[in-house]
Structure formats: structure tokens, C-alpha cells
XYZ file of C-alpha atoms in Angstrom:
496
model
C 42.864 -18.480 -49.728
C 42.081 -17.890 -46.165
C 38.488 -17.259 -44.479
C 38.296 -13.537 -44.625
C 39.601 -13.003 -47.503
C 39.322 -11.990 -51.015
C 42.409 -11.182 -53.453
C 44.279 -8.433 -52.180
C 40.933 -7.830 -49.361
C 41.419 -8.949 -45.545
C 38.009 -8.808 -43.385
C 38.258 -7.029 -40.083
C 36.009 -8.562 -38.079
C 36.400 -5.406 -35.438
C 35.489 -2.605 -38.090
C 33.481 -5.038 -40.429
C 34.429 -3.786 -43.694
C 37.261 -4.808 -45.833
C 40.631 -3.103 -46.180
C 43.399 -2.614 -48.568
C 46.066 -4.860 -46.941
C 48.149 -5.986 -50.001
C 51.468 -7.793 -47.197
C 48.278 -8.836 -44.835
C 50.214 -7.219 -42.176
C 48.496 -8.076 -38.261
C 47.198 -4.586 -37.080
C 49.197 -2.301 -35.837
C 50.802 -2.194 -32.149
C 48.579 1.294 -31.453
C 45.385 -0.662 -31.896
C 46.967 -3.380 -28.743
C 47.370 -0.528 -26.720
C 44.564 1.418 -27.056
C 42.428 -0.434 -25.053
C 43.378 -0.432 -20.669
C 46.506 -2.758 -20.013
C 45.345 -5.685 -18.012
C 41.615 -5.579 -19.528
C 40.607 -9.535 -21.405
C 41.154 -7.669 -24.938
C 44.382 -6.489 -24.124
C 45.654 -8.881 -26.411
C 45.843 -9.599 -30.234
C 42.784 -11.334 -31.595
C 43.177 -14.885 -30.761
C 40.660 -17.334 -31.903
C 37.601 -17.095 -29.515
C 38.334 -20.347 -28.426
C 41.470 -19.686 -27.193
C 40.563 -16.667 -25.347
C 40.328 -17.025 -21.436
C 37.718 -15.497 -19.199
C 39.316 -13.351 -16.196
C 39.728 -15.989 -13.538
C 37.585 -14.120 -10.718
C 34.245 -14.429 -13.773
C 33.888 -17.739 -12.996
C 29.909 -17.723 -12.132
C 27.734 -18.711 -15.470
C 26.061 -15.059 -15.227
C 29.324 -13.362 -15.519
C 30.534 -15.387 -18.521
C 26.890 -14.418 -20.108
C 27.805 -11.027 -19.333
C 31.487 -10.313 -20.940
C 30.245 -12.440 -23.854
C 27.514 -10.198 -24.394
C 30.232 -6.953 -23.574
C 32.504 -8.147 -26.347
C 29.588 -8.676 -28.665
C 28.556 -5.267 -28.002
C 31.507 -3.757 -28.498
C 31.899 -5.569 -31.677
C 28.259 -4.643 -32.895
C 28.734 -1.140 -31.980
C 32.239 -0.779 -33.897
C 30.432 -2.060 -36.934
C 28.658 0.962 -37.244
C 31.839 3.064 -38.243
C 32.440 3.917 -41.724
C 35.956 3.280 -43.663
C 36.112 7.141 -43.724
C 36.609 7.658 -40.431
C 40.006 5.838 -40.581
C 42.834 5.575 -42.620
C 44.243 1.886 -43.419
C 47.244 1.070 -41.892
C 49.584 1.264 -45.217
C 48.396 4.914 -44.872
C 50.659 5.659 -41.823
C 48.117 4.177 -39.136
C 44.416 4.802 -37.590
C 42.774 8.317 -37.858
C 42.879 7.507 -33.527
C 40.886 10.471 -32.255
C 37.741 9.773 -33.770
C 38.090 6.078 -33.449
C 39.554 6.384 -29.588
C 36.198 8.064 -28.198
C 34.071 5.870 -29.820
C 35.400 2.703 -28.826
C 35.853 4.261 -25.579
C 32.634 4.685 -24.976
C 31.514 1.633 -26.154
C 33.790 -0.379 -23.751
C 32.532 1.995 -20.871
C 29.162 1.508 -21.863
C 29.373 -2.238 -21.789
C 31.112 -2.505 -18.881
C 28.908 0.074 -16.731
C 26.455 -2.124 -17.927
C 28.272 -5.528 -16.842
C 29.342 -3.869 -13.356
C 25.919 -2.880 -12.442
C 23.785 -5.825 -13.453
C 26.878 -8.523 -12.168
C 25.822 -7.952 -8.472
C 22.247 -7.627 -8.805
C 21.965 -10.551 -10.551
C 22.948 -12.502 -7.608
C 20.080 -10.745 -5.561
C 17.963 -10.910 -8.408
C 15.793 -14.100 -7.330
C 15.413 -12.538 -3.337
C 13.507 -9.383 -4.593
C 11.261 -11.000 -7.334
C 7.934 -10.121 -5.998
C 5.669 -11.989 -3.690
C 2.507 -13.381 -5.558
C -1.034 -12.700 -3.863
C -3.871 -14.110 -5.663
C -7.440 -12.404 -5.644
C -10.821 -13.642 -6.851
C -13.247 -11.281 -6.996
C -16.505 -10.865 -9.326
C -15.491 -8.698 -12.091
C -18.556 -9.410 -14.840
C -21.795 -10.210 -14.135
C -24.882 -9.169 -11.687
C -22.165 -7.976 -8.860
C -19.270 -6.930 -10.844
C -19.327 -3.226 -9.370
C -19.184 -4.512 -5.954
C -16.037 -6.438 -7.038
C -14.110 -3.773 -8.945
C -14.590 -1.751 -5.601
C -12.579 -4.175 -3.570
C -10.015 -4.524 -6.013
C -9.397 -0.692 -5.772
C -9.501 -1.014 -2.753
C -6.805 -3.885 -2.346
C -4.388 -1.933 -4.911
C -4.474 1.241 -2.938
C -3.414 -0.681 -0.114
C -1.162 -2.465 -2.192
C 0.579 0.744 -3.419
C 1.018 1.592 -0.166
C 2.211 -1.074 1.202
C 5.165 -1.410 -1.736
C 5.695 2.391 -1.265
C 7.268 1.379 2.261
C 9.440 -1.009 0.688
C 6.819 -4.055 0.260
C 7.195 -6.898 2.569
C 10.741 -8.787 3.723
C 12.043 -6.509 1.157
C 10.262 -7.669 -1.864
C 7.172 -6.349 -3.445
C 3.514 -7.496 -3.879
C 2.131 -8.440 -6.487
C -1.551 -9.651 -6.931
C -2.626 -11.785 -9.172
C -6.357 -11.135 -9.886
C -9.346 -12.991 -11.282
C -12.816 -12.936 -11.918
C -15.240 -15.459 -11.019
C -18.018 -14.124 -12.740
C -20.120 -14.091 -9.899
C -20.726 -17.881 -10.246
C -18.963 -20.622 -7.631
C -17.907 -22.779 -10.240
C -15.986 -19.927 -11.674
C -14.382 -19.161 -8.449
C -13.171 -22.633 -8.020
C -11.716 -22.922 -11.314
C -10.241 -19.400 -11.015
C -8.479 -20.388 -7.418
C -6.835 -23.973 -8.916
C -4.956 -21.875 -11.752
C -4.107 -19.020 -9.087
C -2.573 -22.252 -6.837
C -1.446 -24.608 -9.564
C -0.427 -22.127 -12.024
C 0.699 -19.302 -10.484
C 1.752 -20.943 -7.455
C 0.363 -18.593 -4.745
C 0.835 -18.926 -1.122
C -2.236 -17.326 0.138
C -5.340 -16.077 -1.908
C -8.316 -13.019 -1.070
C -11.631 -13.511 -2.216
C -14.014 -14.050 -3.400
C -17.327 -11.759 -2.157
C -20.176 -14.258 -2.120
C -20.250 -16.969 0.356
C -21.633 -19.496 -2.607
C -18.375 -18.638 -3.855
C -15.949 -18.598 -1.400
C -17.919 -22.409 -0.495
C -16.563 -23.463 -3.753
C -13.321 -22.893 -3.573
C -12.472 -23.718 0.135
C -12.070 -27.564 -0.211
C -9.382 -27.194 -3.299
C -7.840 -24.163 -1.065
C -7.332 -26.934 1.922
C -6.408 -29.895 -0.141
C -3.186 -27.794 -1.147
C -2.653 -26.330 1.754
C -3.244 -22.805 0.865
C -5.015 -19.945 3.420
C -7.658 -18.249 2.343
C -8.502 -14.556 3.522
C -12.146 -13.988 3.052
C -13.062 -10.275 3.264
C -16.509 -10.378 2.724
C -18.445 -13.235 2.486
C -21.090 -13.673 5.541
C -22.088 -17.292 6.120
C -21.952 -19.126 9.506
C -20.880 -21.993 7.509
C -17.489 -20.937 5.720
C -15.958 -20.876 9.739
C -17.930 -23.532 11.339
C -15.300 -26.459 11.969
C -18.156 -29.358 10.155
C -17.384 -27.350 6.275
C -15.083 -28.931 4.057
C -12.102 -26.682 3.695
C -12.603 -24.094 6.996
C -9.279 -24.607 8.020
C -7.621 -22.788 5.841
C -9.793 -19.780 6.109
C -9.118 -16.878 8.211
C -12.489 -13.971 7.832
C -11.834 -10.548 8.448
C -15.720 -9.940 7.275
C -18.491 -10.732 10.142
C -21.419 -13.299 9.615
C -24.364 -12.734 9.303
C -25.353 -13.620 13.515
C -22.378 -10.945 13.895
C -24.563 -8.428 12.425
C -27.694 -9.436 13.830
C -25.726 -9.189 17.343
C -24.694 -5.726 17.213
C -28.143 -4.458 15.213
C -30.483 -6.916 17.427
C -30.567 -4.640 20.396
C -31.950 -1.905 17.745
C -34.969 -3.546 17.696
C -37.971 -2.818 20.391
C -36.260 0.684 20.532
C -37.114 1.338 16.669
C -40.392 -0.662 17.140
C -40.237 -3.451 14.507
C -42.623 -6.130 15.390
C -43.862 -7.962 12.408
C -41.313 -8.290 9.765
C -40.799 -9.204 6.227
C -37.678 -10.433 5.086
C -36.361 -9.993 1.263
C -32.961 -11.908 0.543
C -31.020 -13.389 -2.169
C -30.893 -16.614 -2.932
C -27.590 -17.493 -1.850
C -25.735 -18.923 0.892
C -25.548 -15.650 2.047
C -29.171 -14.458 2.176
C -30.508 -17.784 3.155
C -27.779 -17.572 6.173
C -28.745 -14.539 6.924
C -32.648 -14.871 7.438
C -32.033 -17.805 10.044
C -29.332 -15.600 12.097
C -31.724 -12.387 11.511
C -34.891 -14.883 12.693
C -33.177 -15.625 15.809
C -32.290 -11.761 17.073
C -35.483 -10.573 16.074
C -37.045 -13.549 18.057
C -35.220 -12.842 21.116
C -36.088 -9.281 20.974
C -39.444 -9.567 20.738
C -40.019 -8.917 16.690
C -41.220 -12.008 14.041
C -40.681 -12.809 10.728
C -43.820 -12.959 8.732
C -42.881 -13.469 5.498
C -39.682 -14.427 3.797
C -39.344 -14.435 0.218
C -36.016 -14.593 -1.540
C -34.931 -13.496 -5.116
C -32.150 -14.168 -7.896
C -29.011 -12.145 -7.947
C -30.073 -10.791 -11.373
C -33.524 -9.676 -10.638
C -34.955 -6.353 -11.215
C -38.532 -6.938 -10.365
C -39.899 -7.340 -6.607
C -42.916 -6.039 -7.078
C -44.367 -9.689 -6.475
C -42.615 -9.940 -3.132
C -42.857 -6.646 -1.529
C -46.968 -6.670 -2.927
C -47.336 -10.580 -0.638
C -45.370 -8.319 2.372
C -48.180 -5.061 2.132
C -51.507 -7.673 2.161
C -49.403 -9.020 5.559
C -49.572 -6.348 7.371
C -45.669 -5.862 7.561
C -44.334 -3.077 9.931
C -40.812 -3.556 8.576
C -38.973 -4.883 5.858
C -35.730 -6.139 6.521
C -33.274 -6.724 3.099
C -29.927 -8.984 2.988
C -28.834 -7.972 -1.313
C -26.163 -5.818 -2.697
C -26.294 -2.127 -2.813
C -28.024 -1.970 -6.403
C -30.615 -4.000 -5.752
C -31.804 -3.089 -2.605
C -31.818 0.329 -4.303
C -34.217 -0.701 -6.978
C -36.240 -2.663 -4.065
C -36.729 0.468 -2.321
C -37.386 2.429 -5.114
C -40.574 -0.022 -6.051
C -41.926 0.245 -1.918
C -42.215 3.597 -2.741
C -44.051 3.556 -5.802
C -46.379 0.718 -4.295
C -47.342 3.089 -0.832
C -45.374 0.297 1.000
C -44.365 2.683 4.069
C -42.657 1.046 6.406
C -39.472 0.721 8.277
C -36.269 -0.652 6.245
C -32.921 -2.431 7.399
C -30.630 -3.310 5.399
C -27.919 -6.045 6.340
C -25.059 -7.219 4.794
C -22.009 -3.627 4.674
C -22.181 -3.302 0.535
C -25.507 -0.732 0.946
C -24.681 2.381 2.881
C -26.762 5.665 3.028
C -24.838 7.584 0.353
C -25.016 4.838 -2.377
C -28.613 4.075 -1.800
C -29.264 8.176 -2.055
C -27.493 8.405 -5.442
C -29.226 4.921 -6.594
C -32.272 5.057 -5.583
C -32.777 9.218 -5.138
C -33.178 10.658 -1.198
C -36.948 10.461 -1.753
C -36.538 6.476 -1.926
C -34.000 6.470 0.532
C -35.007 8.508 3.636
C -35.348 6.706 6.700
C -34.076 3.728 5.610
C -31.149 1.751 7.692
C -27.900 -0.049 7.337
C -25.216 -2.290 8.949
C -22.076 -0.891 7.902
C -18.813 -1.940 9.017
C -16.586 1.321 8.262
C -17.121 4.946 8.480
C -15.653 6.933 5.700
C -16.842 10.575 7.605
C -15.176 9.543 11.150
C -11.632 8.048 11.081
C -11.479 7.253 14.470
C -14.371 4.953 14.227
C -11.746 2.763 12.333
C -9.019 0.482 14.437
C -6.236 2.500 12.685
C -7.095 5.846 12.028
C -4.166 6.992 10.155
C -4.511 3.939 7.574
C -8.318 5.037 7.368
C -7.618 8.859 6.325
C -5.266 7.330 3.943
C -7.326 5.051 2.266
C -9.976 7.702 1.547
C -7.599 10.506 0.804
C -6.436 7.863 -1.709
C -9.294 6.744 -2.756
C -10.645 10.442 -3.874
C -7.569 10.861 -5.102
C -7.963 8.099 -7.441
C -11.293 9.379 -8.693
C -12.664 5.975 -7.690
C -17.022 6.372 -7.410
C -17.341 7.373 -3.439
C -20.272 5.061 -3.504
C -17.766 1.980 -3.063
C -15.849 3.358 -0.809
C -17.336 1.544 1.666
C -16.538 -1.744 -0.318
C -13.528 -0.777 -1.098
C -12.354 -0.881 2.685
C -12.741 -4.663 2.016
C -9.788 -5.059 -0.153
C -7.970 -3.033 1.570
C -7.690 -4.575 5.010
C -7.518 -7.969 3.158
C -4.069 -6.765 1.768
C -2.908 -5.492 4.725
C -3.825 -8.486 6.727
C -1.707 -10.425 3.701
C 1.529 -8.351 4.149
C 1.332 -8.388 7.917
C 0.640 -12.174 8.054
C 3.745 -12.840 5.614
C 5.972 -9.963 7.932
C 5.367 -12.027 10.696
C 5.942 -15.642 8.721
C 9.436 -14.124 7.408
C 9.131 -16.600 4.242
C 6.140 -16.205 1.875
C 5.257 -20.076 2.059
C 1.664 -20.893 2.307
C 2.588 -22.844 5.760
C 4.218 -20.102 7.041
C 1.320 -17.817 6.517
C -1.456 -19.972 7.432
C 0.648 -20.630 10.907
C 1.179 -16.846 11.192
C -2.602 -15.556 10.808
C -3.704 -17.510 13.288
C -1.744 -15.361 15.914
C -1.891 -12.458 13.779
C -3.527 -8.775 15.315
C -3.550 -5.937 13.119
C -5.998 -2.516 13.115
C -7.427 -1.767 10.417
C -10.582 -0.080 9.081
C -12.609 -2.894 9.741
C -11.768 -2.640 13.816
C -9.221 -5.286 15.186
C -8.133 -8.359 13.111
C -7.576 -11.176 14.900
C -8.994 -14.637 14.810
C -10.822 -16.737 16.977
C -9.948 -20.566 16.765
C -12.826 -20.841 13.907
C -10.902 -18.435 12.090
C -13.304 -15.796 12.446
C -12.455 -12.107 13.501
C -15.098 -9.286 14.867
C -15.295 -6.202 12.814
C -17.550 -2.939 14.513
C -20.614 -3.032 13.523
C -22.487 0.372 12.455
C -26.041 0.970 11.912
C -26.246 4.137 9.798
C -29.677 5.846 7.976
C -30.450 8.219 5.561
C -31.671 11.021 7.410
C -32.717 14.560 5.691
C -30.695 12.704 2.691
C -27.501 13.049 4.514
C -25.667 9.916 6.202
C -26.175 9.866 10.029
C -24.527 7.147 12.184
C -27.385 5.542 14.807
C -25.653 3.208 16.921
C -21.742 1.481 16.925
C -21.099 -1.848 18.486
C -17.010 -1.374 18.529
C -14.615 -4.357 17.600
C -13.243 -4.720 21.145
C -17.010 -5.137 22.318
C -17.639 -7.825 19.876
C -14.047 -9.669 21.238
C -15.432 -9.158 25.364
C -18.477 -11.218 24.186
C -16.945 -13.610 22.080
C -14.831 -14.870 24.585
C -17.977 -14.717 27.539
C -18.887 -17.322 25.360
């Protein structure tokens, strides 16, 4: 006795069911020519090994892909009862009912083969193009980085939305550092080693961004930094600065375009509240210096964690001083909350606030307009005036968007972070025509592209120059004081 068969019982391995087939008689001549003359199973059912591929399927994907036709085609005619035919001793196949089905299984399959055989060829050339971002999405500064992350996916949507970049989408790959530099480094060597990015975003605090620069260089990957404000993550002497290219000004940036502020709003004796970071310590030295030449001091510094609460202490030391001003380099919460306790303590005096993450309309809603009147800001972007912004269109976008979205208008202003950051990515790779981390290292460093932060371009530090706003809370409402523009910032740099 044969495989396939029992007594008097032949399997069909087409219909799978057995049949009465008492002479075993091969299937009738109808079932050859019901399927297309010239298709592979035009032909009696030869062992499988003796069948022959069509010659012009000679690439391994097409082979895959009429082996998996057949098989559906055999799966799918598996489904059919014994009712709906009747054997062949009976005079032949019930054909109508049996025709259509088949038909449209062999149509089905092959629709299936002759759209996926061509795109499979393409398939590798529109995979997407990996960005990795490290922002700090838990602990004392997590809203700060969720804001720049929306931010970078609105421009991201965007940017895909126009057909992504040399015909492949973005993709970024995104993690969280915790708000703590060895985080960030160990986040950035699985973004490079792992996921094999050419060119990484990040990662808000210049501690941070410090940690991860040397590992960024030692493989060769650039680094867009869109916030971080240290002197030292572009000065040529830091281990891993040239890879970076900063879209975010430093901290003597800021002091430049506020420092001329100064005698006009009369601060003379100063105290100075910071974090204890790269960042705040950076920024009381470049601070120091502006007021200096403009004819203020410093009278007291005194510098807190990044998960305080309580400054009553420090702001207490700056009212026995004799302070006329306080100036404060923290994120938006905090300097809320610091406000909020020099106004229960009768510490009235003036207020700037450095740094682009506080802004008028965050402090009011943190810290309540009583709190917050009169107090100033360096801001970087203008959410009220889209012409303040190097691209105007791109700037009405991103807030239309961003509304849209229902993101908290408080980080809008944050937000704008991520978003030129991604922007600056897809140009930078545009311009490198192959997403290599050479190519796009090579390619930002002749790169010019408007965005909300002003014009980005870099200098041969890798720096760019961003406008710098000083905005206040004034009858509770956001007022804009004074702009240094982008293109002002550029005329000076190069006096230099």
C-alpha cells in the first residue's frame, strides 16, 4: 500500500479529504485545465521535487514567494468540504462552486506575490533612518524633557509628512537619562552600539551632555545639543567637542544680549541663585563678567540641588545683603517656587531669570501673577510673534501643532528645542545624501537652516547664535523688553 492511502481511500492532498477512488484513477483532465495554460501548476502533480520554478524567479525572494503562493493555495483549498464536489466516478467536479474559489485563491496569492516581488527589492532603501534622542524623562526635570520630545515628534511628523528625508523616513529612537550624566552616557553607548545611530539629540543638562561627549567622539558619532549652556561642551580643550554641533547658546551668549539691560534697569548689587551643575556654575562666571563690565556686582552667590524645594536659607543670606536684584540660572519649576518664597519673605527686588526653560506664562501659572509680576527672562523663541523666529512659516506650524496636540502651552517654549534639533537632523542628512555618521558630521559643519531658534549655523567651535529675548511678566500678561536678533549675534561673532 502506497502513502496516501487506505483500502479502497486515495488522499488528495489538493482538497485534503479522502475520496472514493476504487481504479485510483489520476484526476481528471478538467482539473489540468482549469487553472491558466502556461501558469507553474499547469501541470499534473509531480513530486515537489521535480517541479521547476519559472526560469525568470530566479532571485531567493521570489522562490520564498511562489512557495508560499502554492502553500496558500493549498491551505485555502483545504477548507472545502466533500459536499461541495462530486468524486470523479460520479461524472466529474461540481466545477462552478469549486472554479470561483480556487480562482480566487490563485488571484489572491498572486496579487499578493506581484505586489510584494518588486518592493521587496526596494525594501532595504526605504527602511527608516534611525535618530537617537536622550532626554530626561523621570526625575527632578522630567517635564522639561517630555516638552522637547513633543517638540522633536511634531517636527518629526512633519518632516515624514513631506516624504521624510532621501526618501526614507525618521525614526527616533528615544531615551531617558534620568536626569543623571551617568545615565546619559550609558543611554548614548546602547543608542550607538545597539541601535547603531548615525547622529544623536540630547540630552538638556550640560552635566549630561559632558558625559556622553567623549563615547560620542570615540565612535565617531555627531552630537546635536539643543539645550545645554556651558562654555565648556564647545571649547576645543573638552574631551569629545568635536563631534558636537549646539544649536542652544551658552551661557556668555545670554549674558551678551541681556548685559546691555543692565544700568538701564538699574541692577547694581546682585545676588545670584543657581543650580549646582555645570550649567549654573557656568553661568554665574559668564553672568559675573557682563554684570562687571556694566557696572553691576555680584554679592552673593549661593547655589542649590536640582531637587530642592526650599531656598528660604539662600534668598534670607541675599535680604541681610542688601541685594537690589536677584538674578536665577534653574528650570522653570523651581525658579517658580523660588519666587514664590521672595514673596512671602518681603524680598522685593528685581528678578532675571537666565537660562530659555522659564518664560512669563509658565512662571504665571506656577507660581500665580502675584509671584510673578515684574519678574524677567531670557527666552530664545516667541510663541506670540512668528516673525521673531528665522522661519516664520515653520514657527506658526509648530504652535498650531502644538495646540493642536493639546500639549501644556507652558512648554511650548521648550518644546521649540526639539523641534529645531530635528530639523537641523533631516537637513544635515539632505545635504550628506547617505545617513552615515561621517557624512553628517561633515555636512553640519557647513550646514544653515532657519528655524525658530534664529539662524543655524556653526562657528568652527561648533557653536551657533540663537536671538536672544528678554521678556517679563507685566500686568500678568507676557511682554517682550528687548531682542538681540540671530544675525546680530553672527556680526559680532565674527568682529571677534
Amino acid at each position: 500500500m502506497r502513502a496516501g492511502e487506505r483500502g479502497d481511500q486515495r488522499h488528495d492532498p489538493m482538497l485534503g479529504h479522502r475520496r472514493q477512488d476504487a481504479q485510483a484513477q489520476p484526476p481528471p483532465a478538467r482539473f489540468v485545465r482549469s487553472v491558466k495554460p502556461g501558469c507553474a501548476f499547469a501541470e499534473q502533480r509531480a513530486p515537489r521535487a521535480h517541479r521547476k520554478l519559472p526560469e525568470s524567479l530566479t532571485t531567493t525572494w521570489a522562490r520564498l514567494l511562489l512557495c508560499n503562493t502554492r502553500s496558500a493555495i493549498t491551505k485555502a483549498s483545504r477548507h472545502l468540504r466533500p459536499r461541495h464536489f462530486s468524486t470523479a466516478l460520479q461524472g466529474g467536479w461540481h466545477s462552478m462552486r469549486k472554479t470561483k474559489i480556487t480562482a480566487w485563491a490563485v488571484l489572491a496569492a498572486f496579487a499578493g506575490f506581484l505586489a510584494l516581488g518588486p518592493g521587496l527589492a526596494s525594501a532595504q532603501s526605504k527602511e527608516p533612518i534611525k535618530v537617537g534622542m536622550i532626554q530626561p524623562l523621570s526625575g527632578p526635570i522630567a517635564a522639561a524633557g517630555s516638552y522637547i520630545t513633543n517638540g522633536a515628534k511634531i517636527a518629526l511628523d512633519r518632516v515624514n509628512a513631506k516624504g521624510g528625508v532621501l526618501g526614507r523616513p525618521l525614526e527616533l529612537i528615544i531615551e531617558d537619562n534620568k536626569s543623571d550624566p551617568a545615565e546619559t552616557r550609558n543611554a548614548a553607548e546602547k543608542l550607538i552600539v545597539r541601535d547603531k545611530v548615525p547622529v544623536i539629540i540630547g540630552a538638556w543638562g550640560s552635566s549630561m551632555t559632558l558625559a556622553m561627549m567623549p563615547l560620542a567622539a570615540q565612535h565617531g558619532v555627531p552630537l546635536v545639543v539643543e539645550t545645554s549652556s556651558s562654555g565648556k561642551i564647545t571649547d576645543p580643550k573638552t574631551p569629545g567637542q568635536k563631534v558636537v554641533s549646539r544649536i542652544s547658546p551658552t551661557s556668555e551668549l545670554e549674558a551678551v544680549g541681556a548685559g546691555a539691560l543692565i544700568p538701564k534697569l538699574g541692577m547694581k548689587k546682585i545676588g545670584y541663585l543657581a543650580v549646582n551643575t555645570d550649567w549654573g556654575r557656568g553661568a554665574v562666571v559668564a553672568f559675573g563678567e557682563a554684570f562687571k563690565k556694566n557696572g553691576a556686582s555680584i554679592e552673593a552667590v549661593e547655589y542649590v540641588g536640582q531637587a530642592d524645594t526650599d531656598f528660604y536659607a539662600q534668598l534670607t543670606k541675599f535680604k541681610a545683603a542688601g541685594v537690589d536684584s536677584v538674578v536665577i540660572t534653574d528650570d522653570a519649576p523651581k525658579a517658580a517656587k523660588m519666587l514664590q518664597q521672595m514673596k512671602e519673605l518681603g524680598l522685593n527686588v528685581k528678578v532675571l531669570v537666565t537660562g530659555g526653560s522659564a518664560w512669563p506664562d509658565s512662571i504665571v501659572q506656577l507660581a500665580g501673577a502675584p509671584a510673578a509680576e515684574g519678574a524677567m527672562f531670557i527666552n530664545f523663541y516667541n510663541p506670540y510673534d512668528f516673525a521673531m523666529a528665522g522661519d516664520p512659516e515653520a514657527s506658526k506650524a509648530y504652535v498650531d501643532e502644538w495646540k493642536k496636540r493639546g500639549l501644556p502651552w507652558i512648554g511650548i517654549v521648550e518644546g521649540m528645542r526639539g523641534f529645531d534639533a530635528v530639523n537641523v537632523v533631516a537637513k544635515a542628512i539632505e545635504s550628506a545624501k547617505e545617513p552615515t555618521a561621517a557624512k553628517i558630521h561633515a555636512a553640519l559643519k557647513t550646514l544653515e537652516a532657519r528655524g525658530l531658534y534664529g539662524l543655524n549655523k556653526f562657528d568652527q567651535n561648533g557653536q551657533s547664535y540663537c536671538n536672544i529675548i528678554v521678556t517679563q511678566v507685566k500686568d500678568g500678561k507676557y511682554s517682550v523688553v528687548a531682542i538681540t536678533p540671530s544675525a546680530k549675534l553672527w556680526e559680532m561673532s565674527a568682529a571677534k
